[in-house]
PDB file of C-alpha atoms in Angstrom:
ATOM      1  CA  UNK A   1      -4.824  70.830  -6.246  1.00 80.00           C
ATOM      2  CA  UNK A   2      -7.936  71.150  -9.247  1.00 89.00           C
ATOM      3  CA  UNK A   3      -8.819  68.347 -11.285  1.00 88.00           C
ATOM      4  CA  UNK A   4      -9.281  70.636 -14.558  1.00 89.00           C
ATOM      5  CA  UNK A   5     -10.549  67.657 -17.198  1.00 91.00           C
ATOM      6  CA  UNK A   6     -11.073  63.586 -16.618  1.00 94.00           C
ATOM      7  CA  UNK A   7     -11.803  61.649 -19.555  1.00 96.00           C
ATOM      8  CA  UNK A   8     -12.450  57.565 -19.878  1.00 98.00           C
ATOM      9  CA  UNK A   9     -11.167  54.792 -22.333  1.00 98.00           C
ATOM     10  CA  UNK A  10     -10.648  51.611 -22.791  1.00 98.00           C
ATOM     11  CA  UNK A  11      -7.249  49.331 -24.386  1.00 98.00           C
ATOM     12  CA  UNK A  12      -8.232  46.199 -25.664  1.00 97.00           C
ATOM     13  CA  UNK A  13      -5.347  44.680 -23.505  1.00 97.00           C
ATOM     14  CA  UNK A  14      -6.394  42.602 -20.076  1.00 97.00           C
ATOM     15  CA  UNK A  15      -5.527  44.702 -16.913  1.00 98.00           C
ATOM     16  CA  UNK A  16      -3.101  41.996 -16.241  1.00 96.00           C
ATOM     17  CA  UNK A  17      -0.415  42.515 -19.148  1.00 97.00           C
ATOM     18  CA  UNK A  18      -0.985  46.703 -18.340  1.00 97.00           C
ATOM     19  CA  UNK A  19      -0.021  45.758 -14.110  1.00 97.00           C
ATOM     20  CA  UNK A  20       3.407  45.585 -14.333  1.00 96.00           C
ATOM     21  CA  UNK A  21       3.945  48.224 -16.258  1.00 96.00           C
ATOM     22  CA  UNK A  22       2.735  50.561 -12.734  1.00 97.00           C
ATOM     23  CA  UNK A  23       5.889  50.836 -11.495  1.00 95.00           C
ATOM     24  CA  UNK A  24       8.607  53.848 -11.144  1.00 91.00           C
ATOM     25  CA  UNK A  25      10.863  50.953 -13.041  1.00 90.00           C
ATOM     26  CA  UNK A  26       8.423  50.766 -15.530  1.00 93.00           C
ATOM     27  CA  UNK A  27       5.853  53.784 -15.986  1.00 92.00           C
ATOM     28  CA  UNK A  28       8.201  56.033 -17.867  1.00 90.00           C
ATOM     29  CA  UNK A  29       7.626  53.163 -20.949  1.00 89.00           C
ATOM     30  CA  UNK A  30       4.444  52.935 -20.183  1.00 92.00           C
ATOM     31  CA  UNK A  31       3.697  56.749 -21.060  1.00 90.00           C
ATOM     32  CA  UNK A  32       5.920  56.407 -23.854  1.00 84.00           C
ATOM     33  CA  UNK A  33       8.650  58.936 -22.128  1.00 82.00           C
ATOM     34  CA  UNK A  34      11.447  56.334 -22.354  1.00 70.00           C
ATOM     35  CA  UNK A  35      11.876  57.354 -25.823  1.00 66.00           C
ATOM     36  CA  UNK A  36      11.552  61.054 -25.271  1.00 64.00           C
ATOM     37  CA  UNK A  37      11.637  62.278 -21.977  1.00 59.00           C
ATOM     38  CA  UNK A  38      10.776  66.241 -21.918  1.00 66.00           C
ATOM     39  CA  UNK A  39      12.949  67.916 -19.770  1.00 69.00           C
ATOM     40  CA  UNK A  40      11.310  68.700 -16.506  1.00 75.00           C
ATOM     41  CA  UNK A  41       9.200  66.256 -16.534  1.00 85.00           C
ATOM     42  CA  UNK A  42       8.728  63.588 -13.726  1.00 89.00           C
ATOM     43  CA  UNK A  43       7.107  60.599 -13.167  1.00 91.00           C
ATOM     44  CA  UNK A  44       5.972  58.345 -10.142  1.00 94.00           C
ATOM     45  CA  UNK A  45       3.916  55.802  -9.941  1.00 97.00           C
ATOM     46  CA  UNK A  46       1.210  54.160  -7.113  1.00 97.00           C
ATOM     47  CA  UNK A  47       1.015  50.247  -7.917  1.00 96.00           C
ATOM     48  CA  UNK A  48      -1.312  49.641  -5.739  1.00 96.00           C
ATOM     49  CA  UNK A  49      -3.877  52.278  -6.941  1.00 97.00           C
ATOM     50  CA  UNK A  50      -3.111  51.825 -10.357  1.00 97.00           C
ATOM     51  CA  UNK A  51      -1.913  54.930 -11.008  1.00 97.00           C
ATOM     52  CA  UNK A  52       0.981  56.616 -12.545  1.00 97.00           C
ATOM     53  CA  UNK A  53       1.290  60.673 -12.516  1.00 94.00           C
ATOM     54  CA  UNK A  54       3.253  62.771 -15.187  1.00 91.00           C
ATOM     55  CA  UNK A  55       4.008  66.382 -13.930  1.00 89.00           C
ATOM     56  CA  UNK A  56       5.886  69.075 -15.799  1.00 81.00           C
ATOM     57  CA  UNK A  57       6.193  72.838 -16.525  1.00 71.00           C
ATOM     58  CA  UNK A  58       4.877  74.870 -13.449  1.00 75.00           C
ATOM     59  CA  UNK A  59       1.190  73.778 -13.525  1.00 76.00           C
ATOM     60  CA  UNK A  60       0.417  70.192 -15.496  1.00 84.00           C
ATOM     61  CA  UNK A  61       0.181  67.318 -13.895  1.00 88.00           C
ATOM     62  CA  UNK A  62      -1.163  64.245 -15.904  1.00 90.00           C
ATOM     63  CA  UNK A  63      -2.713  61.145 -13.939  1.00 96.00           C
ATOM     64  CA  UNK A  64      -3.810  57.996 -15.547  1.00 97.00           C
ATOM     65  CA  UNK A  65      -5.521  55.438 -13.453  1.00 98.00           C
ATOM     66  CA  UNK A  66      -5.740  52.315 -14.955  1.00 98.00           C
ATOM     67  CA  UNK A  67      -8.129  48.879 -13.632  1.00 98.00           C
ATOM     68  CA  UNK A  68      -9.904  46.298 -15.323  1.00 98.00           C
ATOM     69  CA  UNK A  69     -12.862  45.872 -17.388  1.00 98.00           C
ATOM     70  CA  UNK A  70     -14.684  43.542 -19.533  1.00 98.00           C
ATOM     71  CA  UNK A  71     -13.207  44.686 -22.769  1.00 97.00           C
ATOM     72  CA  UNK A  72      -9.559  45.436 -21.671  1.00 98.00           C
ATOM     73  CA  UNK A  73      -8.246  47.812 -19.375  1.00 98.00           C
ATOM     74  CA  UNK A  74     -10.408  50.510 -18.082  1.00 98.00           C
ATOM     75  CA  UNK A  75      -8.059  54.111 -18.355  1.00 98.00           C
ATOM     76  CA  UNK A  76      -9.185  57.201 -16.085  1.00 98.00           C
ATOM     77  CA  UNK A  77      -6.919  60.390 -17.308  1.00 95.00           C
ATOM     78  CA  UNK A  78      -7.190  63.559 -14.917  1.00 94.00           C
ATOM     79  CA  UNK A  79      -5.675  66.986 -15.719  1.00 90.00           C
ATOM     80  CA  UNK A  80      -4.918  68.715 -12.565  1.00 90.00           C
ATOM     81  CA  UNK A  81      -3.996  72.296 -11.911  1.00 86.00           C
ATOM     82  CA  UNK A  82      -0.678  72.291  -9.385  1.00 86.00           C
ATOM     83  CA  UNK A  83       0.855  75.165 -10.200  1.00 86.00           C
ATOM     84  CA  UNK A  84      -1.300  77.727  -7.495  1.00 82.00           C
ATOM     85  CA  UNK A  85      -2.557  79.844 -10.640  1.00 82.00           C
ATOM     86  CA  UNK A  86      -6.334  80.624 -10.534  1.00 82.00           C
ATOM     87  CA  UNK A  87      -7.963  77.360 -12.368  1.00 79.00           C
ATOM     88  CA  UNK A  88      -9.902  79.941 -14.943  1.00 85.00           C
ATOM     89  CA  UNK A  89      -6.454  81.044 -15.821  1.00 84.00           C
ATOM     90  CA  UNK A  90      -4.756  77.742 -16.578  1.00 83.00           C
ATOM     91  CA  UNK A  91      -8.133  77.169 -18.101  1.00 81.00           C
ATOM     92  CA  UNK A  92      -8.304  79.753 -20.844  1.00 84.00           C
ATOM     93  CA  UNK A  93      -4.203  78.973 -21.480  1.00 81.00           C
ATOM     94  CA  UNK A  94      -4.128  75.603 -22.149  1.00 85.00           C
ATOM     95  CA  UNK A  95      -7.638  75.115 -23.752  1.00 85.00           C
ATOM     96  CA  UNK A  96      -6.358  73.231 -26.249  1.00 86.00           C
ATOM     97  CA  UNK A  97      -4.906  70.647 -23.901  1.00 84.00           C
ATOM     98  CA  UNK A  98      -8.183  70.228 -22.081  1.00 86.00           C
ATOM     99  CA  UNK A  99      -9.975  70.114 -25.307  1.00 88.00           C
ATOM    100  CA  UNK A 100      -7.877  67.650 -26.362  1.00 90.00           C
ATOM    101  CA  UNK A 101      -7.906  65.417 -23.832  1.00 91.00           C
ATOM    102  CA  UNK A 102     -10.581  62.985 -24.936  1.00 93.00           C
ATOM    103  CA  UNK A 103      -8.884  62.619 -28.417  1.00 95.00           C
ATOM    104  CA  UNK A 104      -5.688  62.206 -26.826  1.00 94.00           C
ATOM    105  CA  UNK A 105      -6.348  59.493 -24.528  1.00 94.00           C
ATOM    106  CA  UNK A 106      -8.191  57.594 -27.206  1.00 96.00           C
ATOM    107  CA  UNK A 107      -5.130  57.807 -29.065  1.00 96.00           C
ATOM    108  CA  UNK A 108      -3.563  56.556 -25.645  1.00 95.00           C
ATOM    109  CA  UNK A 109      -5.762  53.626 -25.626  1.00 97.00           C
ATOM    110  CA  UNK A 110      -5.305  52.724 -29.159  1.00 97.00           C
ATOM    111  CA  UNK A 111      -1.654  52.599 -28.824  1.00 95.00           C
ATOM    112  CA  UNK A 112      -1.441  51.103 -25.409  1.00 95.00           C
ATOM    113  CA  UNK A 113      -0.944  47.069 -26.620  1.00 94.00           C
ATOM    114  CA  UNK A 114       2.110  48.092 -28.569  1.00 92.00           C
ATOM    115  CA  UNK A 115       3.733  49.499 -25.334  1.00 89.00           C
ATOM    116  CA  UNK A 116       3.532  46.245 -23.560  1.00 91.00           C
ATOM    117  CA  UNK A 117       6.708  44.757 -24.670  1.00 83.00           C
TER     118      UNK A 117
END
């Protein structure tokens, strides 16, 4: 497994409001996958590490780590190649996903307060 990209953003919601969603039972809601869960996507959580993972397609794993920040909750988003295919091939094939990683995380962070209900 190789990390292909990392992005960071801060959501304007206190971490103690996010933390209860970092469980197997609630992480799909946090990621918005309770509304539309694409076929073949699995979701997992490690509450002790503050991490939620999402894996699908044959190559992709997205890992979100949440932690306290003076302005709310810091989110680190990593895109990981889990396929065993050469990273260069995945980087070329999925360049749009990788190029939009920061923009997508910024949108996720902006929307995060509305997901905590």
